[in-house]
Tab-separated table of C-alpha atoms in Angstrom:
chain	number	residue	atom	x	y	z
A	9	MET	CA	15.549	14.459	-4.743
A	10	THR	CA	16.852	11.222	-3.347
A	11	GLY	CA	20.434	10.175	-2.942
A	12	ALA	CA	23.025	8.451	-0.836
A	13	TYR	CA	22.026	8.590	2.823
A	14	PRO	CA	24.797	10.055	5.015
A	15	SER	CA	24.757	7.275	7.615
A	16	GLU	CA	26.773	4.255	6.537
A	17	VAL	CA	24.823	1.950	8.859
A	18	VAL	CA	21.518	2.849	7.231
A	19	ARG	CA	22.983	2.505	3.739
A	20	VAL	CA	24.481	-0.934	4.374
A	21	ILE	CA	21.427	-2.283	6.189
A	22	CYS	CA	19.087	-1.112	3.437
A	23	ALA	CA	21.328	-2.410	0.653
A	24	VAL	CA	21.572	-5.811	2.343
A	25	ALA	CA	17.919	-6.036	3.379
A	26	SER	CA	16.169	-4.849	0.203
A	27	PRO	CA	16.852	-7.966	-1.939
A	28	PHE	CA	15.528	-10.143	0.870
A	29	ILE	CA	12.419	-7.967	1.182
A	30	ALA	CA	11.857	-8.326	-2.558
A	31	LEU	CA	12.446	-12.084	-2.316
A	32	PHE	CA	9.911	-12.322	0.514
A	33	GLY	CA	7.486	-10.440	-1.740
A	34	LEU	CA	7.963	-13.028	-4.483
A	35	TYR	CA	7.397	-15.760	-1.891
A	36	VAL	CA	4.198	-14.082	-0.708
A	37	ILE	CA	2.919	-13.902	-4.303
A	38	ALA	CA	3.798	-17.523	-5.055
A	39	HIS	CA	2.521	-18.799	-1.694
A	40	GLY	CA	-0.878	-17.142	-2.015
A	41	HIS	CA	-2.555	-20.500	-2.686
A	42	TYR	CA	-1.471	-22.001	0.619
A	43	GLY	CA	-1.167	-19.163	3.096
A	44	PRO	CA	-1.933	-15.518	3.685
A	45	GLY	CA	-0.758	-13.257	0.926
A	46	GLY	CA	-1.188	-12.832	-2.763
A	47	GLY	CA	-0.636	-10.286	-5.443
A	48	PHE	CA	-1.432	-7.146	-3.486
A	49	ALA	CA	0.786	-7.673	-0.438
A	50	GLY	CA	3.531	-9.359	-2.455
A	51	GLY	CA	3.587	-6.590	-5.036
A	52	VAL	CA	3.972	-4.021	-2.275
A	53	PHE	CA	6.863	-5.989	-0.723
A	54	VAL	CA	8.688	-6.210	-4.061
A	55	ALA	CA	8.071	-2.499	-4.601
A	56	VAL	CA	9.589	-1.757	-1.182
A	57	GLY	CA	12.608	-3.805	-2.237
A	58	ALA	CA	12.932	-1.514	-5.254
A	59	ILE	CA	12.188	1.771	-3.451
A	60	LEU	CA	14.475	1.280	-0.434
A	61	PRO	CA	17.668	1.486	-2.564
A	62	ARG	CA	16.311	4.652	-4.198
A	63	LEU	CA	15.971	6.264	-0.784
A	64	THR	CA	19.344	5.243	0.608
A	65	ILE	CA	22.106	4.171	-1.782
A	66	ASP	CA	23.713	6.167	-4.586
A	67	GLU	CA	20.925	7.135	-6.951
A	68	ARG	CA	22.691	6.302	-10.221
A	69	LEU	CA	23.207	2.747	-8.956
A	70	ALA	CA	19.652	2.498	-7.630
A	71	TYR	CA	18.125	3.713	-10.873
A	72	ARG	CA	20.297	1.357	-12.877
A	73	LEU	CA	18.962	-1.559	-10.800
A	74	ILE	CA	15.301	-0.691	-11.426
A	75	PRO	CA	15.003	2.018	-14.094
A	76	PRO	CA	12.099	4.481	-13.791
A	77	ALA	CA	10.575	3.079	-16.993
A	78	ALA	CA	10.003	-0.199	-15.115
A	79	GLY	CA	7.119	1.355	-13.155
A	80	PRO	CA	4.622	2.111	-15.944
A	81	LEU	CA	5.887	-0.877	-17.956
A	82	THR	CA	5.219	-3.523	-15.300
A	83	ALA	CA	1.938	-1.871	-14.310
A	84	GLY	CA	0.754	-2.085	-17.900
A	85	ILE	CA	2.001	-5.640	-18.378
A	86	GLY	CA	0.296	-6.785	-15.183
A	87	LEU	CA	-3.029	-5.213	-16.083
A	88	LEU	CA	-2.794	-6.584	-19.628
A	89	ALA	CA	-2.031	-10.096	-18.364
A	90	PHE	CA	-5.055	-9.938	-16.056
A	91	LEU	CA	-7.288	-8.770	-18.915
A	92	VAL	CA	-5.987	-11.498	-21.246
A	93	VAL	CA	-6.700	-14.170	-18.629
A	94	ALA	CA	-10.128	-12.615	-18.110
A	95	VAL	CA	-11.030	-12.591	-21.807
A	96	LEU	CA	-9.523	-15.960	-22.859
A	97	PRO	CA	-12.381	-18.099	-21.400
A	98	LEU	CA	-14.830	-16.200	-23.628
A	99	PHE	CA	-13.270	-17.869	-26.685
A	100	ALA	CA	-13.587	-21.285	-25.036
A	101	GLY	CA	-17.302	-20.772	-24.542
A	102	GLY	CA	-17.122	-19.842	-20.872
A	103	ALA	CA	-18.026	-16.703	-18.977
A	104	PHE	CA	-15.808	-13.652	-18.379
A	105	LEU	CA	-13.029	-14.631	-15.896
A	106	ASP	CA	-14.217	-18.273	-15.804
A	107	TYR	CA	-10.807	-19.930	-16.101
A	108	GLY	CA	-12.300	-23.373	-15.544
A	109	ALA	CA	-13.900	-23.221	-19.005
A	110	LEU	CA	-10.474	-23.244	-20.658
A	111	GLU	CA	-9.663	-26.735	-21.838
A	112	ILE	CA	-6.017	-27.641	-21.501
A	113	PRO	CA	-5.406	-31.269	-22.506
A	114	GLY	CA	-4.410	-33.563	-19.675
A	115	MET	CA	-5.648	-31.184	-17.002
A	116	GLU	CA	-8.850	-31.227	-15.016
A	117	PRO	CA	-10.837	-27.970	-14.717
A	118	ALA	CA	-9.883	-27.522	-11.052
A	119	ARG	CA	-6.199	-27.568	-12.009
A	120	VAL	CA	-6.846	-24.969	-14.717
A	121	ARG	CA	-8.553	-22.751	-12.148
A	122	TYR	CA	-5.533	-23.243	-9.873
A	123	LEU	CA	-3.268	-22.024	-12.684
A	124	GLY	CA	-5.665	-19.179	-13.458
A	125	ILE	CA	-5.456	-18.019	-9.843
A	126	LEU	CA	-1.655	-18.156	-10.042
A	127	VAL	CA	-1.587	-16.062	-13.218
A	128	VAL	CA	-4.019	-13.557	-11.700
A	129	GLU	CA	-1.925	-13.236	-8.526
A	130	VAL	CA	1.274	-12.685	-10.521
A	131	ALA	CA	-0.520	-10.149	-12.740
A	132	VAL	CA	-1.874	-8.274	-9.724
A	133	GLY	CA	1.600	-8.335	-8.156
A	134	LEU	CA	3.151	-6.870	-11.305
A	135	ALA	CA	0.471	-4.179	-11.524
A	136	VAL	CA	0.813	-3.192	-7.852
A	137	PHE	CA	4.625	-3.181	-8.074
A	138	GLY	CA	4.540	-0.977	-11.162
A	139	ALA	CA	1.946	1.376	-9.703
A	140	MET	CA	3.885	1.882	-6.445
A	141	VAL	CA	7.226	2.454	-8.206
A	142	LEU	CA	5.517	4.843	-10.627
A	143	ILE	CA	3.929	6.855	-7.797
A	144	PHE	CA	7.244	7.049	-5.913
A	145	ASP	CA	9.149	8.121	-9.023
A	146	THR	CA	6.627	10.835	-9.883
A	147	ILE	CA	6.636	12.223	-6.344
A	148	THR	CA	10.433	12.368	-6.306
A	149	GLY	CA	10.434	13.774	-9.847
A	150	ARG	CA	12.315	10.944	-11.525
A	151	SER	CA	9.667	9.485	-13.794
A	152	GLU	CA	10.986	10.694	-17.149
A	153	ARG	CA	14.252	8.807	-17.201
B	15	MET	CA	-17.403	-10.584	22.791
B	16	ILE	CA	-14.238	-8.548	23.207
B	17	VAL	CA	-10.952	-9.875	24.558
B	18	PRO	CA	-8.780	-7.436	26.558
B	19	LEU	CA	-5.955	-7.374	23.968
B	20	ASP	CA	-8.370	-5.779	21.534
B	21	ILE	CA	-9.145	-3.047	24.063
B	22	VAL	CA	-5.429	-2.278	24.502
B	23	LEU	CA	-4.940	-2.146	20.728
B	24	PHE	CA	-7.961	0.098	20.300
B	25	VAL	CA	-6.688	2.512	22.965
B	26	ILE	CA	-3.276	2.634	21.254
B	27	LEU	CA	-4.978	3.158	17.894
B	28	ILE	CA	-7.032	6.086	19.152
B	29	ALA	CA	-3.997	7.581	20.913
B	30	THR	CA	-1.766	7.392	17.828
B	31	ALA	CA	-4.503	8.807	15.601
B	32	PHE	CA	-5.069	11.685	18.056
B	33	LEU	CA	-1.340	12.402	18.321
B	34	ALA	CA	-0.891	12.265	14.540
B	35	LEU	CA	-3.564	14.932	14.195
B	36	HIS	CA	-2.046	17.193	16.817
B	37	VAL	CA	1.693	16.960	16.258
B	38	LYS	CA	3.176	19.951	14.428
B	39	ASP	CA	6.066	18.175	12.702
B	40	LEU	CA	4.689	16.371	9.642
B	41	LEU	CA	7.460	13.749	9.672
B	42	ALA	CA	6.448	12.810	13.218
B	43	ALA	CA	2.829	12.665	12.045
B	44	VAL	CA	3.822	10.237	9.282
B	45	GLY	CA	5.655	8.069	11.815
B	46	LEU	CA	2.594	8.048	14.036
B	47	LEU	CA	0.363	7.113	11.114
B	48	SER	CA	2.684	4.208	10.312
B	49	ALA	CA	2.471	3.108	13.946
B	50	TYR	CA	-1.319	3.384	13.680
B	51	SER	CA	-1.288	1.075	10.657
B	52	LEU	CA	1.000	-1.389	12.426
B	53	PHE	CA	-1.351	-1.660	15.407
B	54	ALA	CA	-4.317	-1.894	13.027
B	55	ALA	CA	-2.491	-4.801	11.367
B	56	LEU	CA	-2.067	-6.439	14.788
B	57	LEU	CA	-5.786	-5.986	15.371
B	58	PHE	CA	-6.569	-7.646	12.031
B	59	ALA	CA	-4.192	-10.484	12.895
B	60	GLY	CA	-6.037	-10.875	16.208
B	61	LEU	CA	-9.260	-11.254	14.214
B	62	SER	CA	-7.567	-14.053	12.166
B	63	ALA	CA	-7.710	-11.865	9.046
B	64	LEU	CA	-4.105	-12.583	8.141
B	65	ASP	CA	-4.383	-11.525	4.502
B	66	VAL	CA	-5.737	-8.125	5.466
B	67	ALA	CA	-3.128	-7.794	8.220
B	68	LEU	CA	-0.331	-8.525	5.762
B	69	VAL	CA	-1.560	-5.901	3.307
B	70	GLU	CA	-2.108	-3.364	6.098
B	71	ALA	CA	1.399	-3.925	7.477
B	72	ALA	CA	3.039	-3.727	4.051
B	73	LEU	CA	1.025	-0.848	2.620
B	74	GLY	CA	-0.118	1.161	5.616
B	75	ALA	CA	2.875	0.809	7.882
B	76	GLY	CA	5.492	0.611	5.146
B	77	LEU	CA	4.953	2.053	1.724
B	78	THR	CA	2.386	4.759	2.478
B	79	GLY	CA	4.779	6.260	5.006
B	80	VAL	CA	7.578	6.248	2.432
B	81	LEU	CA	5.339	7.983	-0.110
B	82	PHE	CA	4.273	10.566	2.500
B	83	ILE	CA	7.920	11.191	3.410
B	84	ALA	CA	8.804	11.623	-0.259
B	85	ALA	CA	5.963	14.138	-0.585
B	86	ILE	CA	7.152	15.985	2.544
B	87	LEU	CA	10.711	16.163	1.210
B	88	ALA	CA	9.335	17.610	-2.029
B	89	THR	CA	7.241	20.248	-0.231
B	90	THR	CA	7.522	21.370	3.403
B	91	ARG	CA	7.843	19.744	6.776
B	92	ARG	CA	5.644	22.035	8.849
B	93	SER	CA	1.903	21.858	9.088
B	94	ALA	CA	-0.013	25.069	8.534
B	95	PRO	CA	-1.174	26.670	11.789
B	96	ARG	CA	-4.830	26.182	12.528
B	97	THR	CA	-6.714	29.444	12.413
B	98	ASP	CA	-10.378	28.737	13.000
B	99	SER	CA	-11.081	27.234	16.405
B	100	ARG	CA	-14.782	27.969	16.063
B	101	ARG	CA	-15.152	25.035	13.705
B	102	ARG	CA	-14.573	22.674	16.627
B	103	LEU	CA	-17.864	23.750	18.138
B	104	VAL	CA	-19.585	22.093	15.198
B	105	VAL	CA	-17.189	19.250	14.460
B	106	ILE	CA	-16.813	17.743	17.925
B	107	PRO	CA	-20.559	17.306	18.599
B	108	LEU	CA	-20.906	15.841	15.094
B	109	ILE	CA	-18.152	13.302	15.744
B	110	LEU	CA	-19.570	12.413	19.155
B	111	GLY	CA	-23.007	11.967	17.627
B	112	PHE	CA	-21.577	9.707	14.935
B	113	VAL	CA	-19.697	7.631	17.528
B	114	GLY	CA	-22.905	7.288	19.538
B	115	LEU	CA	-24.779	6.188	16.407
B	116	MET	CA	-22.119	3.561	15.633
B	117	LEU	CA	-22.152	2.263	19.215
B	118	TYR	CA	-25.961	2.057	19.102
B	119	ALA	CA	-25.797	0.168	15.802
B	120	SER	CA	-23.105	-2.208	17.065
B	121	VAL	CA	-25.478	-3.546	19.716
B	122	ASP	CA	-27.405	-5.412	17.027
B	123	LEU	CA	-24.333	-6.903	15.350
B	124	PRO	CA	-23.934	-10.681	15.650
B	125	ASP	CA	-21.156	-12.070	17.849
B	126	ARG	CA	-17.774	-12.684	16.278
B	127	GLY	CA	-17.676	-16.135	14.683
B	128	ASP	CA	-21.412	-16.684	15.124
B	129	PRO	CA	-22.381	-19.407	12.592
B	130	ASP	CA	-25.900	-17.979	12.360
B	131	ALA	CA	-24.656	-14.550	11.316
B	132	PRO	CA	-26.127	-13.307	8.023
B	133	ALA	CA	-22.651	-13.135	6.493
B	134	HIS	CA	-22.286	-16.899	6.922
B	135	GLN	CA	-25.712	-17.804	5.545
B	136	GLY	CA	-25.376	-17.063	1.857
B	137	VAL	CA	-22.842	-18.086	-0.721
B	138	ALA	CA	-19.950	-18.056	1.782
B	139	THR	CA	-20.755	-21.598	2.920
B	140	ALA	CA	-20.581	-22.844	-0.655
B	141	TYR	CA	-17.188	-21.153	-1.096
B	142	ILE	CA	-15.776	-22.680	2.090
B	143	GLU	CA	-17.078	-26.159	1.307
B	144	GLY	CA	-16.261	-26.223	-2.396
B	145	SER	CA	-13.130	-24.177	-2.920
B	146	LEU	CA	-10.615	-26.957	-2.269
B	147	GLU	CA	-12.232	-29.336	-4.778
B	148	GLN	CA	-13.133	-26.719	-7.361
B	149	THR	CA	-9.904	-24.757	-7.416
B	150	GLN	CA	-7.339	-26.949	-5.593
B	151	THR	CA	-6.505	-23.940	-3.420
B	152	PRO	CA	-6.259	-24.495	0.360
B	153	ASN	CA	-6.432	-20.768	1.138
B	154	VAL	CA	-10.109	-19.877	0.778
B	155	VAL	CA	-9.374	-16.152	0.739
B	156	THR	CA	-7.162	-16.477	-2.320
B	157	ALA	CA	-9.701	-18.701	-4.052
B	158	ILE	CA	-12.451	-16.151	-3.439
B	159	LEU	CA	-10.330	-13.139	-4.385
B	160	ALA	CA	-8.791	-14.544	-7.542
B	161	ASP	CA	-11.470	-16.935	-8.759
B	162	TYR	CA	-15.031	-16.602	-7.413
B	163	ARG	CA	-14.869	-12.849	-7.043
B	164	SER	CA	-12.116	-12.083	-9.534
B	165	GLN	CA	-14.135	-9.282	-11.100
B	166	ASP	CA	-13.681	-7.333	-7.865
B	167	THR	CA	-9.943	-7.964	-8.033
B	168	LEU	CA	-9.850	-6.881	-11.674
B	169	GLY	CA	-11.629	-3.679	-10.676
B	170	GLU	CA	-9.203	-3.068	-7.813
B	171	THR	CA	-6.209	-3.578	-10.081
B	172	LEU	CA	-7.716	-1.176	-12.610
B	173	VAL	CA	-8.249	1.384	-9.838
B	174	ILE	CA	-4.666	1.062	-8.574
B	175	VAL	CA	-3.076	1.378	-12.019
B	176	THR	CA	-5.400	4.258	-12.917
B	177	ALA	CA	-4.543	6.024	-9.666
B	178	ALA	CA	-0.811	5.639	-10.314
B	179	LEU	CA	-1.169	6.936	-13.865
B	180	SER	CA	-3.288	9.874	-12.646
B	181	ALA	CA	-0.670	10.703	-10.010
B	182	ALA	CA	2.000	10.572	-12.712
B	183	LEU	CA	-0.015	12.852	-14.988
B	184	VAL	CA	-0.712	15.369	-12.218
B	185	LEU	CA	2.731	15.412	-10.635
B	186	VAL	CA	5.052	14.944	-13.610
B	187	ARG	CA	7.590	17.741	-14.025
B	188	ARG	CA	7.454	19.797	-17.167
B	189	GLY	CA	10.435	20.066	-19.535
B	190	ASP	CA	11.605	23.526	-18.453
B	191	ASP	CA	11.506	22.493	-14.816
B	192	GLU	CA	13.759	19.536	-15.385
B	193	ASP	CA	16.982	21.377	-16.236
B	194	GLU	CA	16.732	23.414	-13.058
B	195	ASP	CA	16.079	20.254	-11.073
B	196	GLU	CA	19.088	18.572	-12.648
B	197	VAL	CA	21.430	21.292	-11.416
B	198	ALA	CA	19.859	21.507	-7.989
B	199	VAL	CA	20.035	17.807	-7.143
B	200	GLY	CA	23.397	18.035	-5.468
B	201	SER	CA	22.854	21.375	-3.793
B	202	THR	CA	19.311	21.040	-2.495
B	203	ASP	CA	20.664	20.592	0.996
B	204	ALA	CA	22.210	24.009	1.063
B	205	ARG	CA	19.218	25.667	-0.544
B	206	ASP	CA	16.361	24.868	1.755
B	207	GLY	CA	17.906	22.987	4.652
B	208	THR	CA	15.187	20.362	4.730
B	209	GLY	CA	17.696	17.750	3.662
B	210	PRO	CA	16.206	15.631	0.881
B	211	THR	CA	18.866	13.055	1.563
B	212	GLY	CA	17.359	12.619	5.021
B	213	GLY	CA	20.463	14.033	6.632
B	214	PRO	CA	20.697	16.268	9.651
B	215	VAL	CA	18.689	19.444	9.326
B	216	PRO	CA	20.655	22.070	11.193
B	217	THR	CA	18.607	25.162	10.400
B	218	ASP	CA	15.117	23.798	10.200
B	219	ASP	CA	15.074	22.081	13.562
B	220	ALA	CA	15.936	25.180	15.569
B	221	GLY	CA	12.403	25.554	16.839
B	222	PRO	CA	8.953	26.736	15.927
B	223	THR	CA	10.113	30.353	15.672
B	224	ASP	CA	11.657	30.096	12.200
B	225	ASP	CA	8.412	29.145	10.508
B	226	VAL	CA	8.765	31.705	7.767
B	227	GLU	CA	12.286	30.705	6.827
B	228	GLY	CA	11.314	27.064	6.780
B	229	GLU	CA	8.620	27.768	4.239
B	230	ARG	CA	11.196	28.423	1.497
């Protein structure tokens, strides 16, 4: 379905740009506390960094970088991480998704909520990344390997 | 209150949407839709909704176009010719009526940034005032999305993962199909001329006359 793009310019530009796009995605996820961004946009950016090589460079190389199994795997891990963070406060006597109820020694509740937001953003980013890669791989017929 | 830049962006939005509907080449339609999303992202940025603009630019202008192109490469590049022009007699008055209804309703909307607007009366004030102390997060949008309203985000994530899994279940190739696909990967170019590698398409671009051949 996909494969090496005939134009060398396009191939080189995409191969050089895609790691930086993925890096910007990681920045957007991590910077969600202080600026625009978060799990959704960042996950899409990282997914673009994974999908661009699949469209342009040699497909064996591209699929060795990010194997097709990474899609469903990261989507599941992300969703699971979100659910774990959501359920954990229940054991500490709090409400569903109330991270502030978790008591971590030496940390005030606001800091725990800060960390909870970070975990949620990373989980959402993983889930979105996995979902996008999975959709692309199924459309191009490469999901089984 | 509307600033002129918004008017320009709205005109471009309507023009790209109209063109995307009317262009015959589906790849061109996908490009126009991506342009539509990019200008929509600019509009969101003009409204200071930077988070939404970022998502719109990444998803709408970037990844959705890639997924559409992948779907086009897997199927066909030409849109089916429209047969029933009588339907327009019903659809166009309906759309115009809906637009009129929306315009009539928009008269009663509060001004942009009006502090007395109903949206700013409820719990939003508490979020804006308390989020920095309660969650140590300067970006209120992130604090609301991932803390105060995290059940919505959990639901959205569930929807996205479920949608991806459903797409995988619907579209996944069966075992007998795979062997054929394996052989054809290198030679798809010669077979249908639509160039899955995105290369030049010598036969398919000849003009609208070879519709039947282009259909594979």
